């Protein structure tokens, strides 16, 4: 499966963005999806995860209550709605896919898309 993340941009603190993760080559609903973010010099950080059914989601404590993950099998897309953005949310955001069980560790994901830059100004 080929993944493509999009929807990033520059936003002021307190603003919102919606990231999209679209798939080609395979049906996305066969996979659990994770959103990760990375800043230069640091390891990828898990942000949110959703299982292949869309019924179970997890969030990092740093984004809980502000970010919402969702998916639509017809549109073959997973979204990450990001509200109340903070400067510390600034990073390149990646979506990743894995079959089987939901996972929170980056290296457990088999497929990665190119990232999309999110910049939150103070």
Short mmCIF file of C-alpha atoms in Angstrom, two decimals:
data_model
loop_
_atom_site.label_atom_id
_atom_site.label_comp_id
_atom_site.label_asym_id
_atom_site.label_seq_id
_atom_site.Cartn_x
_atom_site.Cartn_y
_atom_site.Cartn_z
CA UNK A 1 0.00 0.00 0.00
CA UNK A 2 1.21 3.49 -0.85
CA UNK A 3 0.33 6.24 1.59
CA UNK A 4 0.24 9.98 1.13
CA UNK A 5 -0.17 12.45 3.96
CA UNK A 6 -1.43 15.94 3.20
CA UNK A 7 -3.12 18.91 4.80
CA UNK A 8 -0.24 20.44 6.68
CA UNK A 9 0.52 24.12 6.74
CA UNK A 10 1.21 27.17 8.81
CA UNK A 11 -1.34 28.08 11.46
CA UNK A 12 -1.42 30.33 14.50
CA UNK A 13 -1.60 28.88 17.98
CA UNK A 14 -5.16 27.94 18.80
CA UNK A 15 -5.98 27.20 15.20
CA UNK A 16 -6.93 23.97 13.49
CA UNK A 17 -5.76 21.75 10.67
CA UNK A 18 -7.05 18.50 9.26
CA UNK A 19 -4.50 16.05 7.96
CA UNK A 20 -5.45 13.38 5.45
CA UNK A 21 -3.84 10.04 4.80
CA UNK A 22 -4.88 8.55 1.50
CA UNK A 23 -3.95 5.17 0.13
CA UNK A 24 -3.39 3.64 -3.25
CA UNK A 25 -2.63 0.09 -4.24
CA UNK A 26 -4.68 -1.46 -1.48
CA UNK A 27 -7.79 -0.93 0.59
CA UNK A 28 -6.87 1.09 3.64
CA UNK A 29 -9.42 -0.67 5.83
CA UNK A 30 -7.17 -3.73 5.84
CA UNK A 31 -4.73 -1.78 8.01
CA UNK A 32 -4.38 -0.16 11.36
CA UNK A 33 -3.20 3.42 10.87
CA UNK A 34 -0.91 5.50 13.02
CA UNK A 35 -0.05 9.16 12.87
CA UNK A 36 3.46 10.05 13.98
CA UNK A 37 5.35 13.31 14.08
CA UNK A 38 9.01 14.11 14.02
CA UNK A 39 11.13 17.16 14.63
CA UNK A 40 14.77 17.37 13.51
CA UNK A 41 17.13 15.47 15.76
CA UNK A 42 14.44 13.53 17.57
CA UNK A 43 12.84 10.15 17.19
CA UNK A 44 9.33 9.91 15.74
CA UNK A 45 6.63 10.45 18.31
CA UNK A 46 3.33 8.62 18.18
CA UNK A 47 0.34 10.92 18.02
CA UNK A 48 -2.75 8.83 17.36
CA UNK A 49 -3.77 5.39 16.15
CA UNK A 50 -6.91 3.80 14.79
CA UNK A 51 -7.66 0.15 14.22
CA UNK A 52 -8.75 -1.30 10.91
CA UNK A 53 -12.43 -1.28 11.90
CA UNK A 54 -12.37 2.35 12.96
CA UNK A 55 -13.94 1.45 16.30
CA UNK A 56 -10.85 1.77 18.45
CA UNK A 57 -8.56 4.77 18.70
CA UNK A 58 -5.65 5.81 20.90
CA UNK A 59 -4.09 9.18 21.54
CA UNK A 60 -0.86 10.41 23.02
CA UNK A 61 -1.40 12.29 26.26
CA UNK A 62 0.00 15.44 24.65
CA UNK A 63 -2.83 15.59 22.10
CA UNK A 64 -5.71 13.98 23.98
CA UNK A 65 -8.79 16.17 23.84
CA UNK A 66 -7.41 18.26 21.00
CA UNK A 67 -6.86 15.77 18.16
CA UNK A 68 -9.37 13.33 16.68
CA UNK A 69 -8.56 10.44 14.36
CA UNK A 70 -11.18 9.00 12.03
CA UNK A 71 -11.41 6.96 8.88
CA UNK A 72 -13.70 6.33 5.93
CA UNK A 73 -13.34 3.07 4.06
CA UNK A 74 -15.26 4.32 1.03
CA UNK A 75 -12.92 7.29 0.63
CA UNK A 76 -9.93 5.12 1.57
CA UNK A 77 -8.79 7.90 3.84
CA UNK A 78 -7.82 8.45 7.46
CA UNK A 79 -7.99 11.94 8.93
CA UNK A 80 -6.37 13.61 11.88
CA UNK A 81 -8.36 16.63 13.01
CA UNK A 82 -6.09 18.87 15.03
CA UNK A 83 -7.67 21.62 17.12
CA UNK A 84 -6.26 24.06 19.65
CA UNK A 85 -2.86 23.73 18.08
CA UNK A 86 0.20 24.69 20.09
CA UNK A 87 3.70 25.68 18.94
CA UNK A 88 4.97 22.39 20.36
CA UNK A 89 2.79 20.56 17.80
CA UNK A 90 5.14 21.82 15.09
CA UNK A 91 6.62 18.82 13.28
CA UNK A 92 6.51 16.76 10.13
CA UNK A 93 3.53 14.47 10.41
CA UNK A 94 3.51 11.00 8.89
CA UNK A 95 0.85 8.36 8.51
CA UNK A 96 1.78 4.72 8.64
CA UNK A 97 -0.03 1.42 8.19
CA UNK A 98 0.28 -2.06 9.59
CA UNK A 99 -1.88 -5.16 9.38
CA UNK A 100 -2.85 -7.18 12.42
CA UNK A 101 -3.17 -5.52 15.79
CA UNK A 102 -3.02 -1.83 16.54
CA UNK A 103 0.44 -0.70 17.62
CA UNK A 104 2.01 2.44 19.02
CA UNK A 105 5.69 1.92 18.19
CA UNK A 106 6.98 3.32 14.89
CA UNK A 107 9.07 0.32 13.90
CA UNK A 108 6.02 -1.93 14.11
CA UNK A 109 4.51 -0.14 11.12
CA UNK A 110 5.25 -1.59 7.70
CA UNK A 111 4.24 1.20 5.36
CA UNK A 112 4.93 4.91 5.61
CA UNK A 113 3.84 7.88 3.58
CA UNK A 114 5.75 11.02 2.89
CA UNK A 115 5.24 13.53 5.63
CA UNK A 116 3.42 16.82 5.71
CA UNK A 117 4.80 19.81 7.58
CA UNK A 118 2.75 21.39 10.34
CA UNK A 119 3.99 24.69 11.71
CA UNK A 120 2.22 26.42 14.58
CA UNK A 121 3.26 29.99 15.27
CA UNK A 122 2.95 31.58 18.67
#
